Short mmCIF file of C-alpha atoms in Angstrom, two decimals:
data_model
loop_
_atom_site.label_atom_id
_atom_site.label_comp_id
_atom_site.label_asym_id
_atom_site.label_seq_id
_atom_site.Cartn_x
_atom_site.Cartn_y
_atom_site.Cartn_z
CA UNK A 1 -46.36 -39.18 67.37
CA UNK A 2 -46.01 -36.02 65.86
CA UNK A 3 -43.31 -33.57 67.24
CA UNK A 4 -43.19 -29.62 67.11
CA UNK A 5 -41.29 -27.70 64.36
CA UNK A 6 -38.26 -26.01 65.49
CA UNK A 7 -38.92 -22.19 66.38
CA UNK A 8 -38.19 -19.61 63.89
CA UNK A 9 -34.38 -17.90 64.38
CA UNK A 10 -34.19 -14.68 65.16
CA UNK A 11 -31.48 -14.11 61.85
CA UNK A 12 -31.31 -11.33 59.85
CA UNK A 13 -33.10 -13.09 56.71
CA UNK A 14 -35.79 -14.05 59.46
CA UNK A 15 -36.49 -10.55 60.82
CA UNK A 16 -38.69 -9.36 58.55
CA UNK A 17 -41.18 -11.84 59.33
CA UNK A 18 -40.33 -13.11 62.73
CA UNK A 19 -42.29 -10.64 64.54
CA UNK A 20 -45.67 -11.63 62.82
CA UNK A 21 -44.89 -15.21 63.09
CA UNK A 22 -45.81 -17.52 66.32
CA UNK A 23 -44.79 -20.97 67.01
CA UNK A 24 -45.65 -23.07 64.52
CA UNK A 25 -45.62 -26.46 65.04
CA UNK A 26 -44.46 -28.68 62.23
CA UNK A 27 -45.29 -32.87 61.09
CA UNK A 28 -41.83 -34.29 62.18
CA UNK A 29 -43.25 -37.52 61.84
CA UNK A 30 -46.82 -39.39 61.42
CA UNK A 31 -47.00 -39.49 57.19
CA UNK A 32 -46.59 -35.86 56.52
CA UNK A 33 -50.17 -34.55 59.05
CA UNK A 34 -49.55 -30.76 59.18
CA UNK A 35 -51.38 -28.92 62.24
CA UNK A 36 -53.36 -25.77 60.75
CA UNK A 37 -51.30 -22.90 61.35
CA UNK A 38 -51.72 -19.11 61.11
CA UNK A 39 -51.60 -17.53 57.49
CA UNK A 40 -48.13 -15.16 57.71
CA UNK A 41 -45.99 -13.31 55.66
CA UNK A 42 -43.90 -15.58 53.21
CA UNK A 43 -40.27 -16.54 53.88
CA UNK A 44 -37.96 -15.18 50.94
CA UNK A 45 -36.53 -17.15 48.59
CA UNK A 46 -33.22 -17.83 49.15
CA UNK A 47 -30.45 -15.85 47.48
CA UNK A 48 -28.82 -17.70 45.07
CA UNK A 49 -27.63 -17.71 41.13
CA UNK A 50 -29.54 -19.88 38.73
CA UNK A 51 -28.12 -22.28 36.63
CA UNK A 52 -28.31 -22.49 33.07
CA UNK A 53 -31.69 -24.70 33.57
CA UNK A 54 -33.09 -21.49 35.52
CA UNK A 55 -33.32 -23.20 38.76
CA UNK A 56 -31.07 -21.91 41.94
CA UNK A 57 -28.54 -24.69 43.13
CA UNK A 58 -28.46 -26.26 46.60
CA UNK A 59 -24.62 -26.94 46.69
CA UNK A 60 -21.77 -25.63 44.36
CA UNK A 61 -21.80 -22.63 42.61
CA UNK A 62 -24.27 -20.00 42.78
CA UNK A 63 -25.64 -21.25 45.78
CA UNK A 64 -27.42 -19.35 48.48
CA UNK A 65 -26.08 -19.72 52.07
CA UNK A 66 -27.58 -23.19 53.79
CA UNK A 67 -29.27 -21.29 56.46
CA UNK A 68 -31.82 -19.52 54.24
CA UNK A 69 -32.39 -22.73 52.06
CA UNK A 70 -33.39 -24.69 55.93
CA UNK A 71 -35.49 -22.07 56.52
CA UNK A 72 -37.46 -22.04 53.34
CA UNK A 73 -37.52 -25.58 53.13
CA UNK A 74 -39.03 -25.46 56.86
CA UNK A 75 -41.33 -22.90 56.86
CA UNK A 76 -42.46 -21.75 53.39
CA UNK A 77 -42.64 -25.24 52.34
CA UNK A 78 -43.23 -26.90 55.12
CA UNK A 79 -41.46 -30.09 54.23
CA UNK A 80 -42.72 -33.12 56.21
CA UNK A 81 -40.21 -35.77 57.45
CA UNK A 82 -41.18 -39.37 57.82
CA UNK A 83 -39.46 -42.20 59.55
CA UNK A 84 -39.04 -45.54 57.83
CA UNK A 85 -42.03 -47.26 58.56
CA UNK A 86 -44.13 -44.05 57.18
CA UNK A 87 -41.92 -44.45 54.17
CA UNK A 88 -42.67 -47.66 53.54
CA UNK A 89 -46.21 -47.75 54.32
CA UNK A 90 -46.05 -44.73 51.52
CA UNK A 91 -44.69 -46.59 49.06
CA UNK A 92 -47.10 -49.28 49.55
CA UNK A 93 -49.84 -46.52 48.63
CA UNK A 94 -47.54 -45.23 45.46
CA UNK A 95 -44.66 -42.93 46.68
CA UNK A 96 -41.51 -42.83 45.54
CA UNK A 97 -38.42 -43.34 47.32
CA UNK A 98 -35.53 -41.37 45.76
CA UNK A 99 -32.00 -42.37 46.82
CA UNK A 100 -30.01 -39.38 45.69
CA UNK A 101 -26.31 -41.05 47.09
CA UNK A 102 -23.36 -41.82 44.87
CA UNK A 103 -23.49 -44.17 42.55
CA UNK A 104 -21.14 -46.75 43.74
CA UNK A 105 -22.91 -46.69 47.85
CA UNK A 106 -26.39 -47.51 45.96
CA UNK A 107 -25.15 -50.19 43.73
CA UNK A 108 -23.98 -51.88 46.96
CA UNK A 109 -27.10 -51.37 49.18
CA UNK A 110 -30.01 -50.13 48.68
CA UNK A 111 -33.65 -49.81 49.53
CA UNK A 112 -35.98 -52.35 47.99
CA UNK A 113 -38.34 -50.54 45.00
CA UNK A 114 -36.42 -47.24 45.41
CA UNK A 115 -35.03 -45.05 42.63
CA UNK A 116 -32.05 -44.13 42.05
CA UNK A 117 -30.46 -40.40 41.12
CA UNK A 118 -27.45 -39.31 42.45
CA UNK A 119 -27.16 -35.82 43.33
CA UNK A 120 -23.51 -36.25 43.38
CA UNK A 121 -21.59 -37.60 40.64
CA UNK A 122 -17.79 -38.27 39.55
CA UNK A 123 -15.32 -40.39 37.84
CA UNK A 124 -12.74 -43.01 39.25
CA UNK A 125 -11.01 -40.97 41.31
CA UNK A 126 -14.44 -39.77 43.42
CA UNK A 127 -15.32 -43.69 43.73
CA UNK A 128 -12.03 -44.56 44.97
CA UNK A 129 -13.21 -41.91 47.89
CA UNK A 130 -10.69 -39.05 46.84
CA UNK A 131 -11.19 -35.98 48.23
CA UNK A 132 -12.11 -33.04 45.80
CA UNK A 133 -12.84 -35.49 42.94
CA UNK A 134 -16.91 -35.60 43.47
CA UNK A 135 -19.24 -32.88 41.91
CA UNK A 136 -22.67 -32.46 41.84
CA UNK A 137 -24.56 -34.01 39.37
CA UNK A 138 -25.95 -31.01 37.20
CA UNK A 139 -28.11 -33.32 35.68
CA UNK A 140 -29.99 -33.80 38.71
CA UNK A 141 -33.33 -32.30 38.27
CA UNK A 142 -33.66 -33.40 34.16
CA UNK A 143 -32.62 -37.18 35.20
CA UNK A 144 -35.40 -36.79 37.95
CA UNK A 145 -38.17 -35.60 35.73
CA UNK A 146 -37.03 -38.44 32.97
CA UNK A 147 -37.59 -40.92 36.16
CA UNK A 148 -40.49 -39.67 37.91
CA UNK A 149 -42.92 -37.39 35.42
CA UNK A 150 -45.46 -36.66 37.49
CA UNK A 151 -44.83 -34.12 39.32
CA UNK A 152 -47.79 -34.55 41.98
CA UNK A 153 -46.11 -37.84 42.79
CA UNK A 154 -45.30 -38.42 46.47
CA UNK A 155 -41.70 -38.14 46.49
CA UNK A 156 -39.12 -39.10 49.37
CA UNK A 157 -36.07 -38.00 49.41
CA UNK A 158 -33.37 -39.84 50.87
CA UNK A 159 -29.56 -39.57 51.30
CA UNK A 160 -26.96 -41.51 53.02
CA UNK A 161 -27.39 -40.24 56.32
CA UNK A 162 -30.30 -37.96 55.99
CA UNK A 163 -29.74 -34.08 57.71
CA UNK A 164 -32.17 -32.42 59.58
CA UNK A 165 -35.49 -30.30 59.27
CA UNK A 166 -35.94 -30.16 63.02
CA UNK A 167 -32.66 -28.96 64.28
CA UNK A 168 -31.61 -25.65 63.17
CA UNK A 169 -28.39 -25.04 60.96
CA UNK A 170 -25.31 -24.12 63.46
CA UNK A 171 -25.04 -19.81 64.04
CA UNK A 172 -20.95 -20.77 64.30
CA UNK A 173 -19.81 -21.45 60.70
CA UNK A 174 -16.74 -22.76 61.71
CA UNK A 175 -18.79 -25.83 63.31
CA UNK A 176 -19.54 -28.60 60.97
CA UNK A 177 -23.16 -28.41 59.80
CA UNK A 178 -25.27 -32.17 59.85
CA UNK A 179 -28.68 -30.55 58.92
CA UNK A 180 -27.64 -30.18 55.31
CA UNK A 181 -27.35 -34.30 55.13
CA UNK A 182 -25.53 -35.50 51.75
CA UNK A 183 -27.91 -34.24 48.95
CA UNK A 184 -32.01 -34.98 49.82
CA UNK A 185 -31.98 -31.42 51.36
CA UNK A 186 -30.37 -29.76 48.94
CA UNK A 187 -31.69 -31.46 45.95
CA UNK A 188 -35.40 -30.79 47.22
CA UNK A 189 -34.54 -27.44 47.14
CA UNK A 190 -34.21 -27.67 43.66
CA UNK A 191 -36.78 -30.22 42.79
CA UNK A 192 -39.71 -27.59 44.24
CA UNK A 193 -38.15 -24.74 41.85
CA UNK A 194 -38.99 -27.51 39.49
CA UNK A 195 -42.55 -27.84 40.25
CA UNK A 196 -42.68 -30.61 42.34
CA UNK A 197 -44.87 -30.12 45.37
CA UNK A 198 -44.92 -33.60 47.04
CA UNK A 199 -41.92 -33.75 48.66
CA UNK A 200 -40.94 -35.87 51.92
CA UNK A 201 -37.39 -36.18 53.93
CA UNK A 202 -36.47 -39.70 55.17
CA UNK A 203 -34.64 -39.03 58.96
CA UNK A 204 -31.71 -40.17 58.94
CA UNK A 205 -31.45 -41.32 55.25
CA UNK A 206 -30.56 -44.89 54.06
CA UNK A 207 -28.40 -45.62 57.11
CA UNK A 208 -31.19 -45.00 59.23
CA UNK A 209 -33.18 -47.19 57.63
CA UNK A 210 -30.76 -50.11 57.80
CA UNK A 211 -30.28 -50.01 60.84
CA UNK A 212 -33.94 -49.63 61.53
CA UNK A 213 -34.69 -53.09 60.27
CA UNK A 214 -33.19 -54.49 63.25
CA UNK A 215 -35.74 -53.94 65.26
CA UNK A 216 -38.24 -53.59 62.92
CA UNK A 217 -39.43 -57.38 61.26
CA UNK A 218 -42.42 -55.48 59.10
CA UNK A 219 -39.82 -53.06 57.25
CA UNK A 220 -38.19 -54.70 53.94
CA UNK A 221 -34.53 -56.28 54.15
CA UNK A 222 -32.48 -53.73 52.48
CA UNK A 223 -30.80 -54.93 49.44
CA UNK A 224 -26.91 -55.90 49.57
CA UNK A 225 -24.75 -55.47 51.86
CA UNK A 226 -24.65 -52.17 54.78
CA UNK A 227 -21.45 -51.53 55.47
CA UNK A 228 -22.59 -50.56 58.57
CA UNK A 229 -22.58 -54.08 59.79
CA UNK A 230 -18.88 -53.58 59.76
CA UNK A 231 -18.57 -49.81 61.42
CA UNK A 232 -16.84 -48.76 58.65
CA UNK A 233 -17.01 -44.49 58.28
CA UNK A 234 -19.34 -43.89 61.03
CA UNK A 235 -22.35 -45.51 58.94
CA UNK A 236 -24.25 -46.40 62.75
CA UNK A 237 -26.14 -43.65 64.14
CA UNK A 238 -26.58 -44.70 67.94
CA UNK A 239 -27.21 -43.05 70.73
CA UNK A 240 -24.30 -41.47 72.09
CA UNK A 241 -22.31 -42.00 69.09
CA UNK A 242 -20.63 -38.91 67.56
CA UNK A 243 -22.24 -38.81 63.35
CA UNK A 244 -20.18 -35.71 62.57
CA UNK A 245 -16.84 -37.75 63.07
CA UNK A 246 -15.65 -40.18 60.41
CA UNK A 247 -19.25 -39.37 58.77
CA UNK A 248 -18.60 -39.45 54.93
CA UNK A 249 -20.44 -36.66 52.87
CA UNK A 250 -21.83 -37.94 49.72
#
């Protein structure tokens, strides 16, 4: 079933345009279906310094502030989010699944027929789980176009534990913000700047999935072994159970 897009904040980035837009409802789930909408003014871009490769990044340096990169992501782009089953039944049809986690978490789990290119990146010290010692990968976007070419390919993006499209970002910046996720966000920020337009979020990333196949006998067994079988670092995401404590971000 298809649920509503979030409403429009009243912010300071948002008030040039928040007068001449209504509620617009949004495909939360359902493959992607968009609901006709209202033509209204654009959202701006978000306010950020380009890289060397020309294209604005969605974490480290010269980024623009999370808030406006949600916002653009929700409403000028519109990016659909699709739950497991819709991934898989996309894949089926020719979609992608791009797991953008660290290195080491996808060599020991995975999804089955997804690619692989980390958004995050970093030596033996980062994979030992050192704070400070990962980076992000400023290969991303080149590594991306050397994997997937096309860029009117259906493309899902997928981190650890995922983010969120539907919640907005928190107006207390002292609170710890869970609708950036660990990298899909963030690096479809910068795959649209590349000129891909197919883009897709998988709720609640790879976890999600994992545990999804519990209940779920017509979803492929993820490859290797989920830590989450074990609880280790908040990898569950239950009802009731706190994600922003012990969640690891990468």
């Amino acid at each position: 079933a298809a649920r509503l897009r979030a409403s429009r904040p009243a912010s300071a980035s948002a008030s040039r345009v928040a007068s001449a837009r209504a509620f617009v409802p949004r495909a939360f789930f359902g493959g992607g279906r968009k609901f006709a909408a209202a033509k209204v003014p654009a959202v701006p871009f978000p306010n950020g310094t380009p890289g060397p490769d020309g294209i604005v990044p969605g974490v480290g340096k010269g980024m623009p502030k999370w808030p406006e990169v949600w916002e653009w992501l929700n409403y000028e782009k519109r990016m659909p989010t699709v739950d497991s089953a819709e991934a898989v039944a996309m894949m089926r049809k020719g979609a992608v699944l791009l797991d953008v986690r660290f290195d080491p978490d996808y060599e020991k789990w995975s999804i089955p027929g997804s690619v692989h290119v980390p958004y995050v990146t970093g030596g033996v010290l980062a994979k030992m789980r050192l704070p400070g010692f990962k980076r992000k990968n400023e290969d991303f976007v080149r590594l991306v176009r050397e994997a997937i070419p096309d860029k009117r390919t259906k493309i899902i993006l997928a981190c650890i534990w995922g983010g969120s499209l539907v919640r907005e970002p928190p107006k207390n910046r002292g609170l710890t913000d869970d609708t950036k996720g660990a990298g899909s966000l963030p690096g479809a920020f910068e795959l649209y700047q590349d000129g891909y337009e197919n883009l897709y979020h998988l709720y609640g990333g790879v976890n999600q999935y994992y545990q999804d196949c519990a209940f779920d006998e017509n979803l492929p067994e993820g490859e290797g072994v989920w830590p989450g079988d074990l609880e280790w670092f908040g990898y569950r995401q239950f009802v009731q159970k706190d994600r922003l404590k012990g969640q690891r971000d990468d």
